[in-house]
Amino acid sequence: MAAVYSLYIINKSGGLIFYKDYGSAGRMDTNDSLRLASLWHSMHAISQQLSPVAGCTGIELLEADTFDLHCFQSLTGTKFFVVCQPGTQHMEILLKHIYELYTDYVLKNPFYEMEMPIRCELFDINLAQAVQKDRVVLLGR
Amino acid sequence: MQFFGGAEINPSPPAVTASGNNAHMMYIFNRNGVCLLYREWNRPLHTLNAQQDHKLMFGLLFSLKSLTAKMDPTSVEKVNLGVPQLPGQGCSFHSFRTNTYKLSFMETPSGIKIILVTHPRTGDLRESLKYIYNLYVEYVVKNPLYTPGTPIRYELFNAALDQYVRGLG
């Protein structure tokens, strides 16, 4: 039972390299999404500093009043995060799958420059399919 | 944001799910960012001195709140990022989880922020935070010797708090 509102991918320095909206209310302009992405990057880093135990790797799940934010950080520091309906399950799997798509269709694309915004058609198509599977419920409303 | 009715000034403590001490530490901030109370039960790692730690924690909560208010996918009218908002305005958050801890957060209508840091696999603590807020009202706000905005130093409150948090699952 999943409903994804939006997906962000940020590079290791906090710059937004991919943003896709799947139907959240109220449009966000490019500047807003860039700001949110870099703000998330800093909050992720600060949360590691505040850990009471050693070995913290940052926020994995943020539960807000109206949405959940699931974040996955790859070993290279690229962060993937989805905003979804509260209580949505299996988002870790979706994020890992998106990471797989990213390595297959973005990193293996010889025309892609590292850390730069993602403009790869094949990635878009496969991503749409991956998220679509999760969005059937939302579309049915 | 939920406001608390007068009918349940002192509800019985929420059911405790398991025994054992899962809590790491707790903070209470007022609306100006003054740390009224800091309790520590189990914190092996200190990266900063106490004052810096409190400032960083308040800053994190403040920024996360503006992030959630801006990101809220269900509201059409959103204020710009960083515009200060009154307690209860805009979309807030109630917890976040990392691989090493879970932070539960509650803000009261008066802007008091209660933060509890526990083991990452702790369940929903919203009711527990409400109970802690009730302890604060009973033992601190109703104490005639307490000046609002000053650090809390009351044995009875600390004892009640310790006892309650120790029982948290």
XYZ file of C-alpha atoms in Angstrom:
310
model
C 0.000 0.000 0.000
C 2.166 2.754 -1.183
C 1.812 6.286 -2.366
C 4.913 8.200 -3.227
C 4.642 11.976 -3.320
C 8.105 12.866 -4.593
C 11.648 11.640 -5.058
C 14.902 13.521 -4.547
C 18.454 12.477 -5.339
C 21.278 14.605 -3.945
C 24.980 14.262 -4.606
C 27.630 13.967 -1.918
C 27.922 17.740 -1.511
C 24.200 18.298 -1.045
C 23.338 19.499 -4.538
C 20.078 18.318 -5.999
C 20.732 16.191 -9.078
C 17.280 14.721 -9.564
C 13.795 15.713 -8.442
C 10.504 14.231 -9.485
C 7.073 15.115 -8.193
C 4.301 12.514 -8.318
C 1.363 14.656 -7.375
C 1.834 16.581 -4.162
C -0.453 19.535 -3.572
C 0.967 22.982 -4.211
C 3.719 23.342 -6.752
C 7.259 23.716 -5.564
C 9.567 25.673 -7.819
C 13.106 24.655 -8.676
C 14.670 26.937 -6.099
C 12.533 25.486 -3.326
C 13.476 21.927 -4.163
C 17.152 22.883 -4.330
C 16.929 24.538 -0.903
C 15.082 21.618 0.636
C 17.642 19.187 -0.740
C 20.617 21.034 0.699
C 18.773 21.583 3.981
C 18.177 17.849 4.209
C 21.855 17.240 3.518
C 22.842 19.398 6.506
C 20.202 17.953 8.829
C 21.400 14.488 7.911
C 24.951 15.467 8.871
C 23.914 17.140 12.141
C 21.874 14.120 13.203
C 25.084 12.091 13.075
C 26.809 14.531 15.425
C 24.021 14.305 17.990
C 24.029 10.533 18.216
C 24.402 9.168 21.758
C 26.161 6.094 20.393
C 29.071 5.875 17.965
C 28.588 4.768 14.371
C 25.570 6.834 13.348
C 24.981 7.168 9.601
C 22.227 9.783 9.638
C 18.444 9.931 9.449
C 16.755 6.980 7.774
C 13.136 7.836 8.443
C 11.474 11.111 9.336
C 7.852 10.878 10.443
C 6.004 14.149 9.937
C 2.323 14.830 10.583
C 1.274 14.403 6.955
C 4.079 12.412 5.349
C 6.988 10.038 5.902
C 10.425 10.696 4.484
C 12.617 7.673 3.849
C 16.272 8.301 3.099
C 18.907 5.953 1.748
C 22.543 6.935 1.561
C 24.809 5.005 -0.777
C 28.409 4.222 0.149
C 29.612 7.048 -2.090
C 27.497 9.629 -0.270
C 24.704 10.035 -2.793
C 21.395 10.321 -0.955
C 18.060 9.118 -2.261
C 14.926 10.124 -0.431
C 11.230 9.661 -1.048
C 8.338 11.539 0.481
C 5.357 9.240 0.896
C 2.093 8.827 2.765
C 2.466 8.165 6.494
C 2.900 4.510 7.321
C 3.901 3.410 3.817
C 5.742 0.096 3.909
C 8.600 -1.301 1.820
C 10.126 2.079 0.992
C 13.631 0.792 1.757
C 13.194 -1.760 -1.010
C 11.967 0.892 -3.429
C 14.954 3.096 -2.586
C 17.409 0.255 -3.094
C 15.720 -0.472 -6.411
C 16.010 3.175 -7.442
C 19.688 3.028 -6.489
C 20.071 0.022 -8.751
C 18.404 1.900 -11.604
C 20.706 4.845 -10.921
C 23.829 2.698 -11.171
C 22.550 0.931 -14.297
C 21.126 3.794 -16.307
C 22.952 6.856 -14.972
C 26.409 5.821 -13.839
C 26.889 3.459 -16.779
C 25.809 6.159 -19.222
C 29.023 7.395 -20.871
C 27.534 10.865 -21.410
C 26.685 11.368 -17.749
C 29.017 13.654 -15.829
C 29.431 12.724 -12.165
C 27.658 14.895 -9.578
C 25.728 16.729 -12.290
C 21.934 16.812 -12.745
C 20.557 13.575 -14.165
C 19.100 13.772 -17.662
C 18.868 10.187 -18.844
C 15.775 9.055 -20.697
C 16.177 5.372 -19.853
C 16.457 6.209 -16.158
C 13.257 8.244 -16.340
C 11.352 5.453 -18.066
C 12.466 2.720 -15.680
C 11.962 4.935 -12.652
C 8.418 5.714 -13.743
C 7.748 1.992 -13.966
C 9.241 1.278 -10.565
C 7.249 3.996 -8.844
C 4.107 3.214 -10.829
C 3.941 -0.227 -9.265
C 3.770 1.472 -5.908
C 1.334 4.112 -6.985
C -1.568 1.977 -8.143
C -3.389 2.610 -4.899
C -3.069 6.372 -5.094
C -4.183 6.482 -8.721
C -7.318 4.539 -7.873
C -8.625 7.259 -5.544
C -1.027 19.815 16.126
C -3.132 18.510 18.946
C -4.141 20.655 21.843
C -4.721 19.005 25.138
C -8.126 19.269 26.709
C -8.551 20.185 30.352
C -10.327 16.913 31.067
C -7.174 14.821 31.083
C -4.822 16.828 33.195
C -3.293 13.784 34.759
C -4.022 10.632 32.781
C -2.585 7.354 33.917
C 0.777 6.563 32.329
C 0.487 4.908 28.894
C 0.962 1.189 28.922
C 4.563 0.123 29.106
C 5.404 -2.352 26.358
C 8.589 -3.926 27.659
C 10.985 -3.598 30.529
C 14.534 -2.341 30.332
C 16.089 1.062 29.943
C 15.990 2.123 26.329
C 16.207 5.865 26.780
C 19.450 7.678 26.071
C 18.648 11.265 26.972
C 15.987 13.914 27.119
C 15.802 17.638 26.453
C 13.187 20.257 27.266
C 13.449 23.588 25.460
C 11.248 26.630 25.775
C 10.143 28.652 22.776
C 13.235 30.845 22.903
C 15.595 27.905 22.595
C 16.676 27.928 26.237
C 17.395 24.409 27.422
C 15.253 24.075 30.557
C 16.219 20.515 31.284
C 18.727 17.989 30.077
C 18.696 14.464 31.462
C 21.088 11.765 30.465
C 20.659 8.076 31.229
C 22.882 6.250 28.819
C 25.145 8.235 26.539
C 28.532 6.716 25.779
C 29.401 9.249 23.074
C 29.849 12.983 23.679
C 31.039 14.877 20.611
C 30.488 18.419 21.901
C 30.310 20.263 25.187
C 26.884 20.523 26.798
C 26.025 24.029 25.654
C 27.046 23.410 22.050
C 25.117 20.161 22.086
C 21.913 21.872 23.227
C 22.285 24.600 20.639
C 22.843 22.071 17.873
C 19.833 20.052 18.962
C 17.560 23.088 19.019
C 18.873 24.170 15.629
C 18.242 20.727 14.182
C 14.652 20.702 15.411
C 14.006 24.231 14.219
C 15.344 23.490 10.753
C 13.616 20.141 10.471
C 10.361 21.872 11.338
C 10.791 24.419 8.592
C 11.758 21.598 6.237
C 8.606 19.600 6.999
C 6.424 22.719 6.785
C 7.788 23.412 3.324
C 7.774 19.812 2.140
C 4.205 19.046 3.273
C 2.703 17.371 0.175
C -0.907 17.796 1.308
C -1.185 21.550 1.774
C -1.471 24.017 -1.080
C -0.452 27.151 0.753
C 3.029 26.932 2.125
C 5.163 29.663 3.557
C 8.682 30.170 2.316
C 11.510 28.180 3.777
C 12.853 29.696 6.987
C 9.909 31.972 7.759
C 9.263 31.622 11.497
C 6.016 29.913 12.411
C 3.994 29.803 15.593
C 3.739 26.508 17.494
C 1.044 24.387 15.871
C 1.263 26.201 12.552
C 2.383 24.292 9.505
C 3.245 20.632 9.193
C 5.496 19.452 12.009
C 7.101 16.091 12.728
C 6.910 13.719 15.652
C 9.959 11.522 15.289
C 12.940 10.554 13.234
C 15.073 7.446 13.266
C 18.698 6.783 12.429
C 20.567 3.485 12.651
C 21.704 4.249 16.218
C 18.859 6.177 17.837
C 15.295 7.392 17.548
C 14.332 10.920 18.462
C 10.761 11.666 19.463
C 9.620 15.246 19.520
C 6.625 17.107 20.831
C 5.817 20.795 20.837
C 3.118 22.169 23.088
C 0.900 25.150 22.215
C 3.086 27.309 24.456
C 6.179 26.396 22.462
C 7.724 24.000 24.996
C 9.641 21.325 23.107
C 10.105 17.906 24.669
C 12.665 15.619 23.073
C 13.298 12.023 24.004
C 16.152 10.055 22.449
C 15.756 6.286 22.644
C 16.821 3.032 21.059
C 16.047 2.999 17.297
C 13.522 0.194 17.576
C 11.303 1.948 20.107
C 7.665 2.272 19.072
C 5.515 5.396 18.889
C 6.235 7.588 21.926
C 3.725 10.377 21.354
C 1.583 9.327 24.304
C 4.648 9.033 26.514
C 5.742 12.552 25.611
C 2.284 13.821 26.506
C 2.622 12.099 29.842
C 6.022 13.709 30.392
C 4.445 17.052 29.549
C 1.854 16.397 32.233
C 4.635 15.666 34.697
C 6.175 18.999 33.711
C 2.893 20.799 34.290
C 2.315 19.110 37.633
C 5.792 19.331 39.093
C 7.249 22.448 37.465
C 4.584 24.834 36.192
C 2.476 24.411 39.335
C 5.467 25.014 41.558
C 5.134 28.568 42.901
C 8.903 28.912 43.258
C 9.547 28.247 39.559
C 10.299 31.224 37.331
C 9.339 30.476 33.731
C 12.285 30.349 31.348
C 14.831 29.233 33.926
C 16.463 25.810 34.080
C 14.447 23.212 35.980
C 16.094 21.911 39.140
C 13.541 19.920 41.082
C 14.277 16.619 42.706
C 10.668 15.476 42.663
C 10.328 16.146 38.950
C 13.593 14.410 38.140
C 12.646 11.428 40.277
C 9.227 11.104 38.639
C 10.826 11.467 35.226
C 13.543 8.896 35.891
C 11.021 6.442 37.196
C 8.739 6.862 34.204
C 11.456 6.771 31.552
C 13.056 3.694 33.097
C 9.807 1.848 32.534
C 9.562 2.829 28.876
C 9.806 -0.031 26.428
